[in-house]
C-alpha cells in the first residue's frame, strides 16, 4: 500500500493547493506539483498497466520516465509517462493494454500460454497450412501495440526554433548545472536543456535539496538560458542537436557541447522482477522526498554499495520496516535494521503485487523467505551514452566502473558527470565546473588556471567499488531482461542458440531494447545475458547502435509549426479588387477565377484576356559555358538557337524522367532567360546549381523569380493592345512566334516573349516586379475598348487542355519520359551527352508501354482526375486532366492508356465510383490543331 507522508522540506507538491482528476471510474485527489504517478500511488493504486505481450501486471518502478511501466492514456493521448506527467485539474487518465480493465484483464491468459510465443514465433507458427496465417494474423495484430490512437485532431501549434549559443549543456543534474554556471560566469552564452520539469537530476531525490538549489541558483544568476521539459533526442551531422520542448522543436548548433546526460538506474534479473512493488532506489527517493508518498510499509533493499543505505534510512524514517540484502560479504553495516550479507534476491513472490522475496547466496536455488510489499533495487546505474555515441564519441568498457564510458570525444565536446563515470555528487560537480571553464577558455574568455588544476584532482575522485548483481537467478520462473517487450532470459538464450548471437541480431529477433524505453531500463541486463548466452564477457558485448530519438517525440513536434508559406505577386491587390477567388499554386496565392471560367475562356478565344504569371520560375543563365550547361540539362539543342529566339524544352533527370518544362530564350550569345513551372522553382534551382557545380562550368545561375513580374496577354486582339503600349514594332514579322524581344511596355523596360500556352496569339511580358500594378492597370485600361477580361488558372487550364499542352506533375508522374508523353521530337540523340541520354536510348529501343493521349467524351458526366481507364473489365490507365470545352462541344481530357490503344478513334471506358462514360482517343490538339492562331 502507499501513504501520503507528513509535510517535509524540499517537497515538489503544494499541499495548500488541491486538485482532482478522473482516473477511470473514480476521482483522485492530488496536490499541485504531483505527477500522475505519484498521485495514483498516494491513492493506493499498485497496478499502473499491463505488459505488452503477456499482459502481466506492472507498477511504478523508476519515477523518471526511463521504464515502460507507467504508460497511460491521458486526455486521449496514448503512452504518456504517468510518473513524470504533471497532474492537472480535470484531466482524464486511463490505464492501457487491458480489457475490460487493468485490475481484471481477461488477456492475462497470454501469460499462461507464453510457451507458445517463443522469440520470432510469428515467423514459425501458423505457416502451415497456408490458410492459417491470414486467419490468425488479424488477431495477433489486434493484440499488438500500446494505447489507442486519439480520434480528436491535434491543433496545438508547435514552433521550430533555431539556437546558436556558445555552449550547449545537455542535462541539468549536478554536473550540468555546474558546467553551465562556470561557462556563463566567464561570459559565454549558454543554453541548458533538461528533460524534466526541474533542474537537479539525481539530486532531486536528496532529502535536504541544499546542493541542488545552490547549483540551480548559481546557473540562473550567471545568465544561463534554462529550457525545462526540453529533451535532446538526437545529434546529427555538424553537431546539430535536436531537442523537443512542450510546444517547440529546437535545432541547436553550438560552438561547444557539454553532455551531462547522467545515468539510468537498473533493476536486477530474477523471477518476479516485474511485479508491482519492485522499484529502483531513485524512484523510491523521489516518491519519499519530492511527493511525500511512502510506497510500502515492509521494504527489502538490495544493496551493492553504501549509497543504498541512504534509501534504507529514508524508508525507515518514513515509517517503513526495512531489511537490507547486501551483495557484499564484508563491510561495516549500519545499525538500525537487519542486514543479510553476501546474498541476492533469488525470486520475488506475488500475483498482483510483490508480497515477499526469497534471498540467498548467488547461484543457490532456494533460500530464506522475507515478506515485504516493496522491493528496492539499489545496485547499479548505467551511463546514458546514447547521445554521446550519436555525436561520434568512441566508447570503451571500463573495468572499474563496469560500464561503457566515453574514451574519445569529438572536437569541442565534453562529457561530465555520471555519463563520464562520476560516482559521487562532489566529483560530478567538479567535472562540470572543469568542463565549463575549459570551454570558456577555448572560446577566448579569461579563467583562473589554478582553479582548473584543483578541479582536475576533485574530478578524478572515485566512489565505492562496483558490485553487480548476478546476471540471472538460479531459481525457476520468468526472469525479464526487457520489461518493454516482455523478453525473458530464457528467450534470449533460445535466440542465441538459434544463431542470433550478437546484440544487434538479438535486438531485431527478440525486440529487446526496441520498446518504449529504447534500452534505458534494460541495456545492462540485455548485454550481460547476451554475453552469457554467447560465451562472451560483459566487456566483449558491445551495446547496440545508438540512433535517434533517444526519448519519445510526438510527430506533431517533428512536423513543427504548421505554417504555410504565402507568396503574393505585386498585382495581388488588383486581383482582390477585381473579385478574384484564390487558390494555392505551390507557395503562391493565385486567382482561380474572377467571374466564371467559361466567360474568361470566351474572352481569350474571341477578344483578349490577361493573366498574372509572375509566379513562374525565372532564371538568368550567363557565362562562357552557358550553352554547354543547357545542352547537358535538356535533351533538345540550344547551340543553334539564335539570339532573340525561344525554344520549348523539358528538363529530365538521369533516368530520362521529365522533371519540368518551360521556355528558354537566348538573350545574348552567352546569356539565356529560362522559365520553369511555379511549384518546381526551388527544387530546380537546387538541381541546376548542383549540376553546374559538379560539372565545374563557367556559368552563373541566378533565380530572378521574385525580381521579375510577368503577365500573359492573349487573344485575337492582343496585338492591338500591346501596340498601344509600346513604340516597338509588334507585327508578326518584327515579333514572330517563339521570339523574345526587349522593349518598353507602358514605359517599363520589359522582355516580351511571343509564346502561346493557351492556344491564341500571346505576349508574355516580363518586367521588374515593382511595376506590377502599373503594368496591369495600363493593359486593362488600353484593352477596355477591346473587351479585355482578366482570367484565372481554371480558364488557363481549360485553354491549355484544348491544345493538349501538358502540366508536369499532373499529367506526368515519377516515371514519365518524353516518348510516352509525345515529346520525343525534342530528344536529340546525336548530342554528345545530356541528363537521361543513356536511359532514353534504352527506352526508345524498348518502345513506350503506355502513352499520354487526348480524349473526348460525351458532354455529360465529367470524369475526375484519377478516374480509371478500363478495358475488358480490367484497369489499364487513368485520367490525368478533364474539363468541359465550349470550343469542342464535349468533355476533353488527357489520359494514360496502353500503347496499343494510343491511336485516333480508339474507344475506352472511364469509371469512377458508380459513374462511367466512354472516351475516344484523339491525338491532335482539340483546338486549332495547325497552330494558325498562335502564329498570326
CSV table of N, CA, C and O in Angstrom, one decimal, residues 201 296 317 347 435 573 611 861 864 916:
chain,number,residue,atom,x,y,z
A,201,UNK,N,18.5,16.6,-11.6
A,201,UNK,CA,18.8,15.2,-11.9
A,201,UNK,C,18.6,14.3,-10.6
A,201,UNK,O,17.6,14.3,-10.0
A,296,UNK,N,5.7,1.7,0.4
A,296,UNK,CA,5.5,0.4,1.0
A,296,UNK,C,5.8,0.5,2.5
A,296,UNK,O,6.6,1.3,2.9
A,317,UNK,N,12.9,6.2,8.2
A,317,UNK,CA,12.5,7.4,8.8
A,317,UNK,C,11.0,7.7,8.5
A,317,UNK,O,10.3,8.4,9.2
A,347,UNK,N,14.3,-14.7,-5.9
A,347,UNK,CA,13.0,-14.6,-6.6
A,347,UNK,C,12.1,-13.6,-5.8
A,347,UNK,O,12.3,-13.4,-4.6
A,435,UNK,N,34.7,21.3,-17.0
A,435,UNK,CA,34.3,21.4,-18.4
A,435,UNK,C,33.8,22.8,-18.8
A,435,UNK,O,34.1,23.3,-19.9
A,573,UNK,N,-3.3,42.8,-55.1
A,573,UNK,CA,-4.4,43.7,-54.7
A,573,UNK,C,-5.3,44.0,-55.8
A,573,UNK,O,-6.5,44.3,-55.6
A,611,UNK,N,-3.6,37.4,-67.8
A,611,UNK,CA,-3.4,36.6,-66.6
A,611,UNK,C,-2.1,37.0,-66.0
A,611,UNK,O,-1.1,37.2,-66.7
A,861,UNK,N,-21.3,13.5,-67.8
A,861,UNK,CA,-20.5,13.3,-66.6
A,861,UNK,C,-19.1,13.7,-66.9
A,861,UNK,O,-18.5,13.3,-67.9
A,864,UNK,N,-13.4,12.7,-63.0
A,864,UNK,CA,-12.4,13.4,-62.1
A,864,UNK,C,-11.0,13.0,-62.4
A,864,UNK,O,-10.8,11.9,-63.1
A,916,UNK,N,-19.7,6.2,-65.1
A,916,UNK,CA,-18.8,5.8,-66.2
A,916,UNK,C,-19.3,6.5,-67.4
A,916,UNK,O,-20.4,7.0,-67.6
